[in-house]
PDB file of C-alpha atoms in Angstrom:
ATOM      1  CA  UNK A   1      37.070  23.054 -12.503  1.00  0.00           C
ATOM      2  CA  UNK A   2      34.984  20.156 -11.070  1.00  0.00           C
ATOM      3  CA  UNK A   3      33.063  19.028 -14.282  1.00  0.00           C
ATOM      4  CA  UNK A   4      36.768  18.829 -15.955  1.00  0.00           C
ATOM      5  CA  UNK A   5      38.404  16.581 -13.996  1.00  0.00           C
ATOM      6  CA  UNK A   6      35.104  14.598 -14.108  1.00  0.00           C
ATOM      7  CA  UNK A   7      35.963  14.431 -17.718  1.00  0.00           C
ATOM      8  CA  UNK A   8      39.885  13.391 -17.707  1.00  0.00           C
ATOM      9  CA  UNK A   9      38.457  10.926 -15.196  1.00  0.00           C
ATOM     10  CA  UNK A  10      36.250   8.888 -17.530  1.00  0.00           C
ATOM     11  CA  UNK A  11      38.695   9.632 -20.058  1.00  0.00           C
ATOM     12  CA  UNK A  12      41.328   7.646 -18.595  1.00  0.00           C
ATOM     13  CA  UNK A  13      38.878   5.326 -17.489  1.00  0.00           C
ATOM     14  CA  UNK A  14      37.860   5.099 -20.739  1.00  0.00           C
ATOM     15  CA  UNK A  15      41.113   5.118 -22.341  1.00  0.00           C
ATOM     16  CA  UNK A  16      42.938   1.875 -19.863  1.00  0.00           C
ATOM     17  CA  UNK A  17      39.535  -0.387 -21.203  1.00  0.00           C
ATOM     18  CA  UNK A  18      40.027  -0.372 -25.050  1.00  0.00           C
ATOM     19  CA  UNK A  19      40.464  -3.704 -26.537  1.00  0.00           C
ATOM     20  CA  UNK A  20      41.332  -1.787 -29.868  1.00  0.00           C
ATOM     21  CA  UNK A  21      44.096  -4.380 -31.156  1.00  0.00           C
ATOM     22  CA  UNK A  22      42.470  -7.638 -29.874  1.00  0.00           C
ATOM     23  CA  UNK A  23      38.836  -6.700 -32.141  1.00  0.00           C
ATOM     24  CA  UNK A  24      40.350  -5.592 -34.736  1.00  0.00           C
ATOM     25  CA  UNK A  25      39.702  -7.989 -37.675  1.00  0.00           C
ATOM     26  CA  UNK A  26      43.592  -9.079 -38.409  1.00  0.00           C
ATOM     27  CA  UNK A  27      43.108 -10.786 -34.694  1.00  0.00           C
ATOM     28  CA  UNK A  28      39.709 -11.676 -34.426  1.00  0.00           C
ATOM     29  CA  UNK A  29      40.474 -15.521 -35.459  1.00  0.00           C
ATOM     30  CA  UNK A  30      43.530 -15.474 -33.387  1.00  0.00           C
ATOM     31  CA  UNK A  31      40.688 -14.744 -29.899  1.00  0.00           C
ATOM     32  CA  UNK A  32      38.613 -18.279 -29.168  1.00  0.00           C
ATOM     33  CA  UNK A  33      35.934 -15.858 -27.921  1.00  0.00           C
ATOM     34  CA  UNK A  34      34.553 -12.340 -28.765  1.00  0.00           C
ATOM     35  CA  UNK A  35      33.341 -11.891 -25.204  1.00  0.00           C
ATOM     36  CA  UNK A  36      37.681 -12.911 -23.565  1.00  0.00           C
ATOM     37  CA  UNK A  37      39.958  -9.629 -25.554  1.00  0.00           C
ATOM     38  CA  UNK A  38      42.528  -8.207 -23.547  1.00  0.00           C
ATOM     39  CA  UNK A  39      43.008  -4.548 -22.768  1.00  0.00           C
ATOM     40  CA  UNK A  40      45.149  -2.478 -25.437  1.00  0.00           C
ATOM     41  CA  UNK A  41      47.397  -1.191 -21.911  1.00  0.00           C
ATOM     42  CA  UNK A  42      47.915  -4.261 -20.366  1.00  0.00           C
ATOM     43  CA  UNK A  43      48.520  -7.258 -23.168  1.00  0.00           C
ATOM     44  CA  UNK A  44      51.192  -9.234 -23.703  1.00  0.00           C
ATOM     45  CA  UNK A  45      52.821  -7.610 -27.415  1.00  0.00           C
ATOM     46  CA  UNK A  46      55.156  -9.927 -29.103  1.00  0.00           C
ATOM     47  CA  UNK A  47      58.920  -9.557 -30.983  1.00  0.00           C
ATOM     48  CA  UNK A  48      57.346  -8.746 -34.795  1.00  0.00           C
ATOM     49  CA  UNK A  49      58.018 -10.800 -37.157  1.00  0.00           C
ATOM     50  CA  UNK A  50      59.724 -10.010 -40.060  1.00  0.00           C
ATOM     51  CA  UNK A  51      58.144 -10.176 -43.355  1.00  0.00           C
ATOM     52  CA  UNK A  52      54.631 -11.808 -41.712  1.00  0.00           C
ATOM     53  CA  UNK A  53      51.951  -9.096 -40.639  1.00  0.00           C
ATOM     54  CA  UNK A  54      50.228  -8.724 -37.387  1.00  0.00           C
ATOM     55  CA  UNK A  55      52.464 -11.243 -35.255  1.00  0.00           C
ATOM     56  CA  UNK A  56      52.423  -8.698 -32.742  1.00  0.00           C
ATOM     57  CA  UNK A  57      49.051  -9.862 -31.424  1.00  0.00           C
ATOM     58  CA  UNK A  58      48.443 -12.601 -28.692  1.00  0.00           C
ATOM     59  CA  UNK A  59      45.516 -13.098 -26.108  1.00  0.00           C
ATOM     60  CA  UNK A  60      47.325 -12.607 -23.618  1.00  0.00           C
ATOM     61  CA  UNK A  61      47.711  -9.837 -20.274  1.00  0.00           C
ATOM     62  CA  UNK A  62      50.236  -9.112 -18.408  1.00  0.00           C
ATOM     63  CA  UNK A  63      48.265  -9.131 -14.304  1.00  0.00           C
ATOM     64  CA  UNK A  64      50.175  -7.348 -11.348  1.00  0.00           C
ATOM     65  CA  UNK A  65      51.754  -9.156  -9.073  1.00  0.00           C
ATOM     66  CA  UNK A  66      51.399  -7.702  -4.806  1.00  0.00           C
ATOM     67  CA  UNK A  67      54.187  -4.998  -5.707  1.00  0.00           C
ATOM     68  CA  UNK A  68      52.324  -3.770  -8.705  1.00  0.00           C
ATOM     69  CA  UNK A  69      54.702  -5.386 -11.024  1.00  0.00           C
ATOM     70  CA  UNK A  70      53.714  -7.685 -14.327  1.00  0.00           C
ATOM     71  CA  UNK A  71      54.333 -10.529 -12.518  1.00  0.00           C
ATOM     72  CA  UNK A  72      52.062 -12.874 -14.421  1.00  0.00           C
ATOM     73  CA  UNK A  73      50.724 -13.345 -18.174  1.00  0.00           C
ATOM     74  CA  UNK A  74      46.854 -15.347 -17.869  1.00  0.00           C
ATOM     75  CA  UNK A  75      46.170 -16.218 -21.484  1.00  0.00           C
ATOM     76  CA  UNK A  76      43.643 -18.840 -23.771  1.00  0.00           C
ATOM     77  CA  UNK A  77      43.938 -21.950 -24.092  1.00  0.00           C
ATOM     78  CA  UNK A  78      45.996 -21.914 -27.831  1.00  0.00           C
ATOM     79  CA  UNK A  79      44.116 -22.138 -31.004  1.00  0.00           C
ATOM     80  CA  UNK A  80      45.690 -24.983 -33.464  1.00  0.00           C
ATOM     81  CA  UNK A  81      46.453 -21.272 -35.149  1.00  0.00           C
ATOM     82  CA  UNK A  82      48.131 -19.386 -32.272  1.00  0.00           C
ATOM     83  CA  UNK A  83      49.802 -22.856 -30.875  1.00  0.00           C
ATOM     84  CA  UNK A  84      53.359 -21.532 -32.289  1.00  0.00           C
ATOM     85  CA  UNK A  85      52.783 -17.682 -31.233  1.00  0.00           C
ATOM     86  CA  UNK A  86      51.838 -18.924 -27.725  1.00  0.00           C
ATOM     87  CA  UNK A  87      55.314 -20.636 -26.934  1.00  0.00           C
ATOM     88  CA  UNK A  88      56.541 -17.710 -28.732  1.00  0.00           C
ATOM     89  CA  UNK A  89      55.084 -16.044 -25.745  1.00  0.00           C
ATOM     90  CA  UNK A  90      57.107 -18.479 -23.212  1.00  0.00           C
ATOM     91  CA  UNK A  91      60.065 -17.925 -24.620  1.00  0.00           C
ATOM     92  CA  UNK A  92      60.383 -14.054 -25.276  1.00  0.00           C
ATOM     93  CA  UNK A  93      59.048 -13.357 -21.770  1.00  0.00           C
ATOM     94  CA  UNK A  94      61.045 -15.824 -19.744  1.00  0.00           C
ATOM     95  CA  UNK A  95      58.133 -17.889 -18.452  1.00  0.00           C
ATOM     96  CA  UNK A  96      59.098 -20.867 -16.254  1.00  0.00           C
ATOM     97  CA  UNK A  97      56.336 -22.101 -15.045  1.00  0.00           C
ATOM     98  CA  UNK A  98      53.082 -22.781 -16.584  1.00  0.00           C
ATOM     99  CA  UNK A  99      49.300 -23.706 -14.620  1.00  0.00           C
ATOM    100  CA  UNK A 100      46.684 -24.399 -17.063  1.00  0.00           C
ATOM    101  CA  UNK A 101      42.570 -24.042 -15.944  1.00  0.00           C
ATOM    102  CA  UNK A 102      40.191 -25.794 -18.260  1.00  0.00           C
ATOM    103  CA  UNK A 103      36.954 -27.411 -17.970  1.00  0.00           C
TER     104      UNK A 103
END
């Protein structure tokens, strides 16, 4: 039973670490770096754009606040090709404050 529980825990942890959507071929060009890709479990999912395949992906993740709600979104500095998606996310998620950290 202990081995079975350990396997279940490992399976859940691996599932939580999956980033298959952001790492998919059709979305790689939307990532500033291959090293920073959102996990599938907490990524921001954009509303699909009719006639535009793969339009739900943006390199952005929800972060839980102190009350365990999805209080914040962290994202990359948008690429020229993802600026429209960035502003679509801002609108869809009703974001009222943007804090940008850059070097």
